[in-house]
Tab-separated table of C-alpha atoms in Angstrom:
chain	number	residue	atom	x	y	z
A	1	UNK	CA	-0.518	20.308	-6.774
A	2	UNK	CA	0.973	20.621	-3.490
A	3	UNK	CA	-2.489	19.198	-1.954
A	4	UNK	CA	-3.173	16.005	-3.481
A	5	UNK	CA	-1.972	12.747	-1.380
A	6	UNK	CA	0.857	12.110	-3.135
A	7	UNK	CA	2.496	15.599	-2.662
A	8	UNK	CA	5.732	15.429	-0.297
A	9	UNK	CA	4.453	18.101	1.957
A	10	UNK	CA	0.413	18.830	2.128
A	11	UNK	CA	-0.463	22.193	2.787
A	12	UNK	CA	-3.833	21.312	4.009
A	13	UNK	CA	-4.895	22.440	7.135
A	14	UNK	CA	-4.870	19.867	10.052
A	15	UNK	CA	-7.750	17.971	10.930
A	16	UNK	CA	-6.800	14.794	12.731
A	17	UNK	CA	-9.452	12.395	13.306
A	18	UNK	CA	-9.429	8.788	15.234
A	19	UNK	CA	-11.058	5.754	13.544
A	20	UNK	CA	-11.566	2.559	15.057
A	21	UNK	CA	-11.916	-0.719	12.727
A	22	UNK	CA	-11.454	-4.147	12.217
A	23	UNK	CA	-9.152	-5.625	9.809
A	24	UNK	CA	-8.507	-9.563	9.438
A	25	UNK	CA	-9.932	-9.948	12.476
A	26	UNK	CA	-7.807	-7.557	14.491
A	27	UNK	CA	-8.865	-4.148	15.859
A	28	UNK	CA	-7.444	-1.038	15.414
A	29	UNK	CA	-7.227	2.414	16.099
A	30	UNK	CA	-6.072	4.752	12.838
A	31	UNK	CA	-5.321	8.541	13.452
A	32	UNK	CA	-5.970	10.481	10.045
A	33	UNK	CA	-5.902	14.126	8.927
A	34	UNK	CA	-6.244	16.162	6.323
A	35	UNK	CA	-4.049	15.573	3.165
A	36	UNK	CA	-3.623	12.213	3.116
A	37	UNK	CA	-5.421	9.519	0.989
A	38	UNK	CA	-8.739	8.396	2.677
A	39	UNK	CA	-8.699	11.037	5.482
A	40	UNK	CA	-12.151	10.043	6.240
A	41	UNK	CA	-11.656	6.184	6.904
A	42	UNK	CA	-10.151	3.234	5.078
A	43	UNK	CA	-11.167	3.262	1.282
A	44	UNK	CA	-13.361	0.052	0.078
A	45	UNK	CA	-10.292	-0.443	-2.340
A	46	UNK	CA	-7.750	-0.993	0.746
A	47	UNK	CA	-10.445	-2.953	2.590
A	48	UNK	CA	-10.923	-5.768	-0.379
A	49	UNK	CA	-6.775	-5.773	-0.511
A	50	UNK	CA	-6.698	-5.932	3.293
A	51	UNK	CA	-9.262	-8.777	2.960
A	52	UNK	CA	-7.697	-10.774	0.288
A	53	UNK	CA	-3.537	-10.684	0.239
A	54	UNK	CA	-1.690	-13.356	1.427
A	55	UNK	CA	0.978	-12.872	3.488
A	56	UNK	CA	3.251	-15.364	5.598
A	57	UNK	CA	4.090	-15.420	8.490
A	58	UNK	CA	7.729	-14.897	8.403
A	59	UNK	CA	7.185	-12.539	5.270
A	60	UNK	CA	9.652	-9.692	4.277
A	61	UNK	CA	6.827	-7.117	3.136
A	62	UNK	CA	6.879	-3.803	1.639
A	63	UNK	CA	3.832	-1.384	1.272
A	64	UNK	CA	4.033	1.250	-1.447
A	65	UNK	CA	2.408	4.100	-0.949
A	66	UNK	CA	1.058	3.234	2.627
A	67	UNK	CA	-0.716	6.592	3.715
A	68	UNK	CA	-1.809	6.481	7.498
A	69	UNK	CA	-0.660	2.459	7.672
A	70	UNK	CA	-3.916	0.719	7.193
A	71	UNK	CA	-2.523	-1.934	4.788
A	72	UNK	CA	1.159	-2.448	5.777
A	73	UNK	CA	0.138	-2.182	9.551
A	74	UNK	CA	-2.311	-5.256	8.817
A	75	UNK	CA	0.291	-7.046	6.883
A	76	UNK	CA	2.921	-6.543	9.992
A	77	UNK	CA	0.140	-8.366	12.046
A	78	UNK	CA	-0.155	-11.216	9.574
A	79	UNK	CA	3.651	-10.808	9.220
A	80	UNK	CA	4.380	-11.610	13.201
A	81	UNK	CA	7.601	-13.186	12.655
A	82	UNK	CA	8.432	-11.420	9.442
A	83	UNK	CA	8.765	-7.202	9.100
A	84	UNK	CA	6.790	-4.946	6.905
A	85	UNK	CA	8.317	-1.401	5.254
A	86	UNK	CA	6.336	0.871	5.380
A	87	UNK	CA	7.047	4.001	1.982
A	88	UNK	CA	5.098	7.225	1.246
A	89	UNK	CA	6.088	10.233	-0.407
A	90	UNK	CA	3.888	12.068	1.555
A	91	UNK	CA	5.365	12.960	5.350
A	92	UNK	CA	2.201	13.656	6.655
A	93	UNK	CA	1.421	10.409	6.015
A	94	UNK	CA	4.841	8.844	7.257
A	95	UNK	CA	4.179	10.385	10.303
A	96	UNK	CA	0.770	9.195	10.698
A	97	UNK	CA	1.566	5.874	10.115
A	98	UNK	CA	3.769	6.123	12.575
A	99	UNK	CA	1.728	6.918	15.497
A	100	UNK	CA	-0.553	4.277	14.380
A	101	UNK	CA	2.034	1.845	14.465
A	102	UNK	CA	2.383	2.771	18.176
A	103	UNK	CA	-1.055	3.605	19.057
A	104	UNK	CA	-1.537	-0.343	17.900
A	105	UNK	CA	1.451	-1.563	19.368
A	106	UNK	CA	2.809	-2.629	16.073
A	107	UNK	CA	6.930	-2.969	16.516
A	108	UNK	CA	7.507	-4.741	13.219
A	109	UNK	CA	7.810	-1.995	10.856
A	110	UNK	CA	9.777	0.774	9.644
A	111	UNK	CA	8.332	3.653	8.081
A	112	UNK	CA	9.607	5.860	5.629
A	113	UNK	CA	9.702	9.155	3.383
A	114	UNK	CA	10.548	7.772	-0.345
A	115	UNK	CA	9.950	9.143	-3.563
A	116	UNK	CA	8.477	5.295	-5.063
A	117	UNK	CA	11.354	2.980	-3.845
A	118	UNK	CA	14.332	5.493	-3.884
A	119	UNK	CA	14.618	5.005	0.067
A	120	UNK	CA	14.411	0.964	-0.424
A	121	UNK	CA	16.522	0.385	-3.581
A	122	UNK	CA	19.112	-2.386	-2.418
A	123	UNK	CA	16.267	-4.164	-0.676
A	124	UNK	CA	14.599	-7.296	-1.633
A	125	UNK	CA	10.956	-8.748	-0.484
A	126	UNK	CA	9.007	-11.575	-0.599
A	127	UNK	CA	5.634	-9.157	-0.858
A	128	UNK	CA	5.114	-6.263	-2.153
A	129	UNK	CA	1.500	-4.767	-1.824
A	130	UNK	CA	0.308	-1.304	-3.211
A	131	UNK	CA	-2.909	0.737	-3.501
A	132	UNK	CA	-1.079	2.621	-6.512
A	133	UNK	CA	-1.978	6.164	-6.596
A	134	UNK	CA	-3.928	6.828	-9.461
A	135	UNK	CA	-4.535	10.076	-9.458
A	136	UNK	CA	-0.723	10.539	-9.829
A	137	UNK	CA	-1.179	9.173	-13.379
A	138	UNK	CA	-0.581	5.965	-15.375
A	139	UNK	CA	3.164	6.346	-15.642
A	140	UNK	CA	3.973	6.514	-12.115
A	141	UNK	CA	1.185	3.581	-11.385
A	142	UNK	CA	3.361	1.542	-13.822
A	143	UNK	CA	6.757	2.520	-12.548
A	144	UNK	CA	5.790	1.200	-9.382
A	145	UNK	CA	4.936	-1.638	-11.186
A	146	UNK	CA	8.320	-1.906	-13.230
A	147	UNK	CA	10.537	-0.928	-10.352
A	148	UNK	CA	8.917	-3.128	-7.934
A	149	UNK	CA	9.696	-6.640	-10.001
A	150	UNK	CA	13.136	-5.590	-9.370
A	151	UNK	CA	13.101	-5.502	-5.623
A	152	UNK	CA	10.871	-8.889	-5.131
A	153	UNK	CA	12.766	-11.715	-4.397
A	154	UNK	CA	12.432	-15.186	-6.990
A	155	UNK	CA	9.178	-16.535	-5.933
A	156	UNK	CA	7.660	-13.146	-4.356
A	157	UNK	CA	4.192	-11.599	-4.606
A	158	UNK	CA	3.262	-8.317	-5.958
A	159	UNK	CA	-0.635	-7.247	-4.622
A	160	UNK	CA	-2.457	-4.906	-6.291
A	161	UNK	CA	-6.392	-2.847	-6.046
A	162	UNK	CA	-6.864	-0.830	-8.894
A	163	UNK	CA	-11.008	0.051	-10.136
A	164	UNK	CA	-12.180	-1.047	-13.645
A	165	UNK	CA	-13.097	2.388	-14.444
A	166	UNK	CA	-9.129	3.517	-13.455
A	167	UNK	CA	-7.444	1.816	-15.751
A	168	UNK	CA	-7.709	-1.912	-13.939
A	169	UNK	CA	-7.069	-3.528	-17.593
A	170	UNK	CA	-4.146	-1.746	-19.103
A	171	UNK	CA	-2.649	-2.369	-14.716
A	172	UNK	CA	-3.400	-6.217	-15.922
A	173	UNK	CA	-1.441	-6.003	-19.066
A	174	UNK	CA	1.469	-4.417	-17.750
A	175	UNK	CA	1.689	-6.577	-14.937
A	176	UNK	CA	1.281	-9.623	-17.388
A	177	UNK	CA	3.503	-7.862	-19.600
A	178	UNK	CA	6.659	-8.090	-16.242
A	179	UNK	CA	5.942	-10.682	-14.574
A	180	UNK	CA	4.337	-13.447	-16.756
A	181	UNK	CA	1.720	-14.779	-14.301
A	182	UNK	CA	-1.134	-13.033	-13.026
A	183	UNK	CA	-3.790	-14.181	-11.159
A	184	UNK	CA	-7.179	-11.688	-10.536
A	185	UNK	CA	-7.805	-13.245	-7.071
A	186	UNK	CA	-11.272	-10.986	-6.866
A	187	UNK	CA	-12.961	-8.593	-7.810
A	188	UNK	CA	-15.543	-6.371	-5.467
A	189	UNK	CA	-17.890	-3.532	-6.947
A	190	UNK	CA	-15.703	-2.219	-9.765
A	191	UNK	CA	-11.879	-3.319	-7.686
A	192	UNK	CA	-9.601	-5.841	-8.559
A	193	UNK	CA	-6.946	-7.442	-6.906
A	194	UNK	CA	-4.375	-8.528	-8.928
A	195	UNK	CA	-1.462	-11.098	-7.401
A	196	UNK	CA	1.303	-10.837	-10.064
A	197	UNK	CA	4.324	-13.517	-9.171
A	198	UNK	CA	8.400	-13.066	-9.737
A	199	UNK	CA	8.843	-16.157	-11.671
Protein backbone atom coordinates (compact mmCIF):
# COMPACT_ATOMS: atom_id res chain seq x y z
CA UNK A 1 0.00 0.00 0.00
CA UNK A 2 2.67 2.25 0.96
CA UNK A 3 2.83 3.46 -2.89
CA UNK A 4 -0.45 4.63 -3.85
CA UNK A 5 -1.05 8.63 -3.57
CA UNK A 6 -2.76 8.62 -0.65
CA UNK A 7 -0.06 6.78 1.46
CA UNK A 8 1.62 9.20 4.19
CA UNK A 9 5.07 8.43 3.03
CA UNK A 10 5.64 7.06 -0.81
CA UNK A 11 8.37 4.84 -1.20
CA UNK A 12 8.66 5.48 -4.82
CA UNK A 13 11.73 6.44 -6.18
CA UNK A 14 12.18 10.20 -7.06
CA UNK A 15 11.54 11.46 -10.33
CA UNK A 16 10.76 15.16 -10.24
CA UNK A 17 9.56 16.64 -13.31
CA UNK A 18 8.59 20.51 -14.22
CA UNK A 19 5.29 21.23 -16.03
CA UNK A 20 4.27 24.40 -17.32
CA UNK A 21 0.34 25.19 -17.83
CA UNK A 22 -2.32 27.45 -17.87
CA UNK A 23 -5.08 27.50 -15.49
CA UNK A 24 -7.98 30.27 -15.47
CA UNK A 25 -5.99 32.18 -17.42
CA UNK A 26 -2.87 32.25 -15.28
CA UNK A 27 0.41 30.42 -15.96
CA UNK A 28 2.17 28.21 -13.98
CA UNK A 29 4.99 26.21 -13.29
CA UNK A 30 4.14 22.67 -11.24
CA UNK A 31 7.14 20.50 -9.97
CA UNK A 32 5.89 16.73 -9.72
CA UNK A 33 7.50 13.39 -8.85
CA UNK A 34 6.92 10.14 -8.41
CA UNK A 35 4.20 9.04 -5.86
CA UNK A 36 1.92 11.54 -6.01
CA UNK A 37 -1.48 11.69 -7.86
CA UNK A 38 -1.01 12.82 -11.55
CA UNK A 39 2.84 12.73 -11.53
CA UNK A 40 2.71 13.13 -15.17
CA UNK A 41 0.63 16.47 -15.45
CA UNK A 42 -2.69 17.78 -14.19
CA UNK A 43 -5.50 15.06 -14.55
CA UNK A 44 -8.56 16.09 -17.03
CA UNK A 45 -10.66 15.61 -13.73
CA UNK A 46 -8.71 18.60 -11.86
CA UNK A 47 -8.67 20.58 -15.11
CA UNK A 48 -12.77 20.59 -15.56
CA UNK A 49 -12.83 21.48 -11.51
CA UNK A 50 -10.11 24.08 -12.09
CA UNK A 51 -12.28 25.32 -15.01
CA UNK A 52 -15.59 25.40 -13.38
CA UNK A 53 -15.52 26.29 -9.32
CA UNK A 54 -16.41 29.43 -8.17
CA UNK A 55 -14.53 31.04 -5.83
CA UNK A 56 -14.60 34.75 -4.39
CA UNK A 57 -12.48 36.86 -4.06
CA UNK A 58 -12.16 37.28 -0.42
CA UNK A 59 -12.92 33.41 -0.04
CA UNK A 60 -11.73 31.29 3.01
CA UNK A 61 -10.89 28.02 0.88
CA UNK A 62 -9.79 24.66 1.74
CA UNK A 63 -8.47 21.95 -0.75
CA UNK A 64 -8.73 18.33 0.33
CA UNK A 65 -6.47 16.20 -0.85
CA UNK A 66 -4.40 18.83 -2.89
CA UNK A 67 -1.37 16.69 -4.23
CA UNK A 68 1.36 18.96 -5.93
CA UNK A 69 -1.18 22.26 -5.52
CA UNK A 70 -2.73 22.44 -8.90
CA UNK A 71 -6.28 23.13 -7.60
CA UNK A 72 -5.86 25.01 -4.27
CA UNK A 73 -2.88 27.03 -5.84
CA UNK A 74 -5.50 28.20 -8.62
CA UNK A 75 -8.11 28.86 -6.07
CA UNK A 76 -5.44 31.12 -3.94
CA UNK A 77 -5.16 33.12 -7.29
CA UNK A 78 -8.90 33.52 -7.65
CA UNK A 79 -8.86 33.89 -3.83
CA UNK A 80 -6.43 37.22 -3.91
CA UNK A 81 -7.86 38.76 -0.95
CA UNK A 82 -9.06 35.60 0.68
CA UNK A 83 -6.49 32.40 1.77
CA UNK A 84 -6.63 28.88 0.59
CA UNK A 85 -5.48 25.60 2.95
CA UNK A 86 -3.88 23.57 1.39
CA UNK A 87 -4.31 19.27 3.16
CA UNK A 88 -2.72 16.00 1.93
CA UNK A 89 -1.93 12.98 3.68
CA UNK A 90 0.73 12.40 1.52
CA UNK A 91 4.16 14.56 2.49
CA UNK A 92 5.57 14.16 -0.68
CA UNK A 93 2.92 15.91 -1.89
CA UNK A 94 2.83 18.66 0.97
CA UNK A 95 6.12 19.36 0.09
CA UNK A 96 5.58 19.67 -3.49
CA UNK A 97 2.94 21.89 -3.18
CA UNK A 98 4.95 23.82 -1.40
CA UNK A 99 7.64 24.66 -3.73
CA UNK A 100 5.02 25.31 -6.21
CA UNK A 101 3.48 27.74 -4.12
CA UNK A 102 6.87 29.55 -4.24
CA UNK A 103 8.05 28.71 -7.58
CA UNK A 104 4.54 30.71 -8.53
CA UNK A 105 4.85 33.25 -6.07
CA UNK A 106 1.70 32.20 -4.39
CA UNK A 107 1.84 33.71 -0.51
CA UNK A 108 -1.79 32.99 0.29
CA UNK A 109 -1.71 29.54 1.44
CA UNK A 110 -0.74 27.21 4.01
CA UNK A 111 0.00 23.77 3.35
CA UNK A 112 -0.33 20.88 5.37
CA UNK A 113 0.20 17.07 6.38
CA UNK A 114 -3.49 15.85 7.58
CA UNK A 115 -4.97 12.63 7.76
CA UNK A 116 -8.68 14.10 5.93
CA UNK A 117 -9.29 17.24 8.13
CA UNK A 118 -7.61 16.10 11.46
CA UNK A 119 -4.99 19.08 11.00
CA UNK A 120 -8.06 21.64 10.20
CA UNK A 121 -10.78 20.51 12.67
CA UNK A 122 -11.74 23.88 14.53
CA UNK A 123 -11.66 25.63 11.18
CA UNK A 124 -14.48 26.89 9.19
CA UNK A 125 -14.63 27.82 5.21
CA UNK A 126 -16.62 29.34 2.86
CA UNK A 127 -15.23 26.63 0.03
CA UNK A 128 -14.27 23.57 0.23
CA UNK A 129 -13.06 21.85 -3.08
CA UNK A 130 -11.78 18.16 -3.43
CA UNK A 131 -10.67 15.74 -6.17
CA UNK A 132 -11.63 12.85 -3.57
CA UNK A 133 -9.33 10.02 -3.84
CA UNK A 134 -11.04 7.22 -5.15
CA UNK A 135 -8.87 4.73 -5.19
CA UNK A 136 -8.80 5.05 -1.35
CA UNK A 137 -12.36 3.63 -1.44
CA UNK A 138 -15.98 4.80 -1.07
CA UNK A 139 -15.89 5.24 2.68
CA UNK A 140 -13.15 7.59 2.91
CA UNK A 141 -14.59 9.53 -0.41
CA UNK A 142 -17.75 9.94 1.76
CA UNK A 143 -16.11 10.86 5.01
CA UNK A 144 -14.65 13.64 3.33
CA UNK A 145 -17.90 14.32 2.32
CA UNK A 146 -19.56 13.99 5.90
CA UNK A 147 -16.75 15.67 7.75
CA UNK A 148 -16.44 18.45 5.40
CA UNK A 149 -20.31 19.83 5.91
CA UNK A 150 -19.11 20.29 9.32
CA UNK A 151 -16.26 22.65 8.69
CA UNK A 152 -18.18 24.90 5.87
CA UNK A 153 -19.51 27.86 7.11
CA UNK A 154 -23.76 28.62 6.63
CA UNK A 155 -23.90 29.52 3.07
CA UNK A 156 -20.48 27.73 1.90
CA UNK A 157 -19.67 25.63 -1.17
CA UNK A 158 -18.49 22.16 -1.29
CA UNK A 159 -16.82 21.33 -5.12
CA UNK A 160 -16.51 18.12 -6.22
CA UNK A 161 -14.99 15.86 -9.74
CA UNK A 162 -15.76 12.45 -9.39
CA UNK A 163 -16.14 10.03 -13.06
CA UNK A 164 -19.49 8.28 -13.81
CA UNK A 165 -17.80 5.05 -13.99
CA UNK A 166 -16.27 5.81 -10.11
CA UNK A 167 -19.10 5.95 -8.38
CA UNK A 168 -20.25 9.76 -9.56
CA UNK A 169 -24.04 8.72 -8.62
CA UNK A 170 -23.94 7.14 -5.23
CA UNK A 171 -21.08 10.78 -4.60
CA UNK A 172 -24.56 12.61 -5.78
CA UNK A 173 -26.74 10.88 -3.32
CA UNK A 174 -24.67 11.27 -0.44
CA UNK A 175 -24.02 14.71 -1.06
CA UNK A 176 -27.88 15.23 -1.56
CA UNK A 177 -28.33 13.04 1.26
CA UNK A 178 -25.95 16.13 3.73
CA UNK A 179 -26.45 18.92 2.33
CA UNK A 180 -29.94 19.13 0.66
CA UNK A 181 -29.03 21.07 -2.51
CA UNK A 182 -26.94 19.96 -5.20
CA UNK A 183 -26.34 21.38 -8.28
CA UNK A 184 -24.24 19.18 -11.26
CA UNK A 185 -22.71 22.40 -12.70
CA UNK A 186 -21.08 20.08 -15.72
CA UNK A 187 -20.20 17.34 -16.80
CA UNK A 188 -17.00 16.64 -19.32
CA UNK A 189 -16.23 13.07 -20.88
CA UNK A 190 -17.42 10.81 -18.07
CA UNK A 191 -16.58 13.85 -14.88
CA UNK A 192 -18.89 15.65 -12.95
CA UNK A 193 -18.70 18.51 -10.91
CA UNK A 194 -20.91 18.59 -8.26
CA UNK A 195 -21.46 22.12 -6.12
CA UNK A 196 -23.24 20.86 -2.95
CA UNK A 197 -24.34 24.09 -0.61
CA UNK A 198 -24.42 24.36 3.52
CA UNK A 199 -27.92 25.45 3.75
Amino acid sequence: MSNHYYSRTPEAAHDRKVHETELRGFRFKFITDAGVFSKSGIDYGSRVLIETIDIPPDAKVLDVGCGYGPIGLTCAKLAARGHVTMIDINERAVQLAKENAKLNGIGNVTLLQSDIYEAVRDERYDVIVTNPPIRAGKAVVHQIFEEGYELLKSGGTMWVVIQKKQGAPSAEAKLAQLFGTVEEVTKDKGYRIFKATHE
